């Protein structure tokens, strides 16, 4: 197990840890608009969304957590504060 983890990058380790913890909501920042959007499992773009921690993207454990941090679902108006 240690050998496997040492071969992975930081982002991959965090992704695995969050999925194990049940944090499966992806917080993505749009490349072109910089909007903060969260994607839940089962949504059309969920599987294509890749989290990049260096850009400020992150995982959420609940929809409430994502909303409280200022992120929105695809198609909703942007909330103005971020945490």
C-alpha atoms as a printed R data frame, in Angstrom:
   type eleno elety resid chain resno       x      y       z
1  ATOM     1    CA   UNK     A     1   0.000  0.000   0.000
2  ATOM     2    CA   UNK     A     2   2.813  2.450   0.867
3  ATOM     3    CA   UNK     A     3   4.485  1.774  -2.498
4  ATOM     4    CA   UNK     A     4   1.231  2.497  -4.315
5  ATOM     5    CA   UNK     A     5   0.680  5.769  -2.431
6  ATOM     6    CA   UNK     A     6   4.242  6.929  -3.031
7  ATOM     7    CA   UNK     A     7   3.722  6.460  -6.787
8  ATOM     8    CA   UNK     A     8   0.645  8.720  -6.753
9  ATOM     9    CA   UNK     A     9   0.674 12.500  -6.833
10 ATOM    10    CA   UNK     A    10  -0.703 14.678  -4.028
11 ATOM    11    CA   UNK     A    11  -3.952 15.411  -5.900
12 ATOM    12    CA   UNK     A    12  -4.567 11.718  -6.547
13 ATOM    13    CA   UNK     A    13  -4.031 10.844  -2.871
14 ATOM    14    CA   UNK     A    14  -6.450 13.578  -1.754
15 ATOM    15    CA   UNK     A    15  -9.013 12.430  -4.336
16 ATOM    16    CA   UNK     A    16  -8.846  8.840  -3.077
17 ATOM    17    CA   UNK     A    17  -9.045  9.940   0.577
18 ATOM    18    CA   UNK     A    18 -12.099 12.112  -0.114
19 ATOM    19    CA   UNK     A    19 -13.862  9.341  -1.992
20 ATOM    20    CA   UNK     A    20 -13.158  6.881   0.824
21 ATOM    21    CA   UNK     A    21 -14.565  9.443   3.278
22 ATOM    22    CA   UNK     A    22 -17.701  9.742   1.142
23 ATOM    23    CA   UNK     A    23 -16.870 13.200  -0.229
24 ATOM    24    CA   UNK     A    24 -17.946 12.705  -3.830
25 ATOM    25    CA   UNK     A    25 -19.141 16.187  -4.820
26 ATOM    26    CA   UNK     A    26 -16.670 17.873  -7.169
27 ATOM    27    CA   UNK     A    27 -16.070 21.616  -6.800
28 ATOM    28    CA   UNK     A    28 -14.895 22.845 -10.194
29 ATOM    29    CA   UNK     A    29 -13.825 26.346 -11.296
30 ATOM    30    CA   UNK     A    30 -14.738 27.094 -14.909
31 ATOM    31    CA   UNK     A    31 -11.689 27.637 -17.083
32 ATOM    32    CA   UNK     A    32 -13.307 30.463 -19.060
33 ATOM    33    CA   UNK     A    33 -15.737 32.138 -16.658
34 ATOM    34    CA   UNK     A    34 -14.073 31.272 -13.311
35 ATOM    35    CA   UNK     A    35 -17.515 30.367 -11.922
36 ATOM    36    CA   UNK     A    36 -17.448 28.006  -8.926
37 ATOM    37    CA   UNK     A    37 -19.710 25.069  -9.764
38 ATOM    38    CA   UNK     A    38 -20.227 21.793  -7.924
39 ATOM    39    CA   UNK     A    39 -21.036 18.544  -9.679
40 ATOM    40    CA   UNK     A    40 -22.829 15.677  -7.960
41 ATOM    41    CA   UNK     A    41 -22.619 12.003  -8.918
42 ATOM    42    CA   UNK     A    42 -25.062 11.236 -11.704
43 ATOM    43    CA   UNK     A    43 -24.979 14.706 -13.268
44 ATOM    44    CA   UNK     A    44 -24.041 14.750 -16.975
45 ATOM    45    CA   UNK     A    45 -20.588 16.343 -16.580
46 ATOM    46    CA   UNK     A    46 -19.605 14.592 -13.335
47 ATOM    47    CA   UNK     A    47 -17.369 11.917 -14.860
48 ATOM    48    CA   UNK     A    48 -15.560 14.402 -17.097
49 ATOM    49    CA   UNK     A    49 -14.876 16.842 -14.242
50 ATOM    50    CA   UNK     A    50 -11.333 16.623 -12.874
51 ATOM    51    CA   UNK     A    51 -10.402 18.372  -9.625
52 ATOM    52    CA   UNK     A    52  -7.262 20.517  -9.750
53 ATOM    53    CA   UNK     A    53  -6.278 21.606  -6.223
54 ATOM    54    CA   UNK     A    54  -3.723 24.071  -7.597
55 ATOM    55    CA   UNK     A    55  -6.578 26.052  -9.195
56 ATOM    56    CA   UNK     A    56  -8.549 26.105  -5.927
57 ATOM    57    CA   UNK     A    57 -10.893 23.290  -6.891
58 ATOM    58    CA   UNK     A    58 -11.978 20.903  -4.169
59 ATOM    59    CA   UNK     A    59 -14.186 18.074  -2.998
60 ATOM    60    CA   UNK     A    60 -17.283 18.483  -0.831
61 ATOM    61    CA   UNK     A    61 -18.903 15.916   1.434
62 ATOM    62    CA   UNK     A    62 -22.410 17.375   1.132
63 ATOM    63    CA   UNK     A    63 -24.394 19.727  -1.049
64 ATOM    64    CA   UNK     A    64 -24.922 21.947   2.001
65 ATOM    65    CA   UNK     A    65 -21.152 22.219   2.466
66 ATOM    66    CA   UNK     A    66 -20.702 23.254  -1.186
67 ATOM    67    CA   UNK     A    67 -23.449 25.880  -0.977
68 ATOM    68    CA   UNK     A    68 -22.123 27.257   2.328
69 ATOM    69    CA   UNK     A    69 -18.726 27.702   0.658
70 ATOM    70    CA   UNK     A    70 -20.355 29.771  -2.118
71 ATOM    71    CA   UNK     A    71 -20.420 27.175  -4.900
72 ATOM    72    CA   UNK     A    72 -23.495 26.500  -7.070
73 ATOM    73    CA   UNK     A    73 -25.039 23.773  -9.184
74 ATOM    74    CA   UNK     A    74 -24.656 23.998 -12.958
75 ATOM    75    CA   UNK     A    75 -27.249 26.423 -14.352
76 ATOM    76    CA   UNK     A    76 -27.804 28.395 -11.122
77 ATOM    77    CA   UNK     A    77 -26.766 32.015 -10.587
78 ATOM    78    CA   UNK     A    78 -23.360 32.433  -8.931
79 ATOM    79    CA   UNK     A    79 -23.194 33.080  -5.191
80 ATOM    80    CA   UNK     A    80 -20.674 35.831  -4.487
81 ATOM    81    CA   UNK     A    81 -18.730 34.649  -1.415
82 ATOM    82    CA   UNK     A    82 -16.252 31.771  -1.287
83 ATOM    83    CA   UNK     A    83 -14.595 29.932   1.555
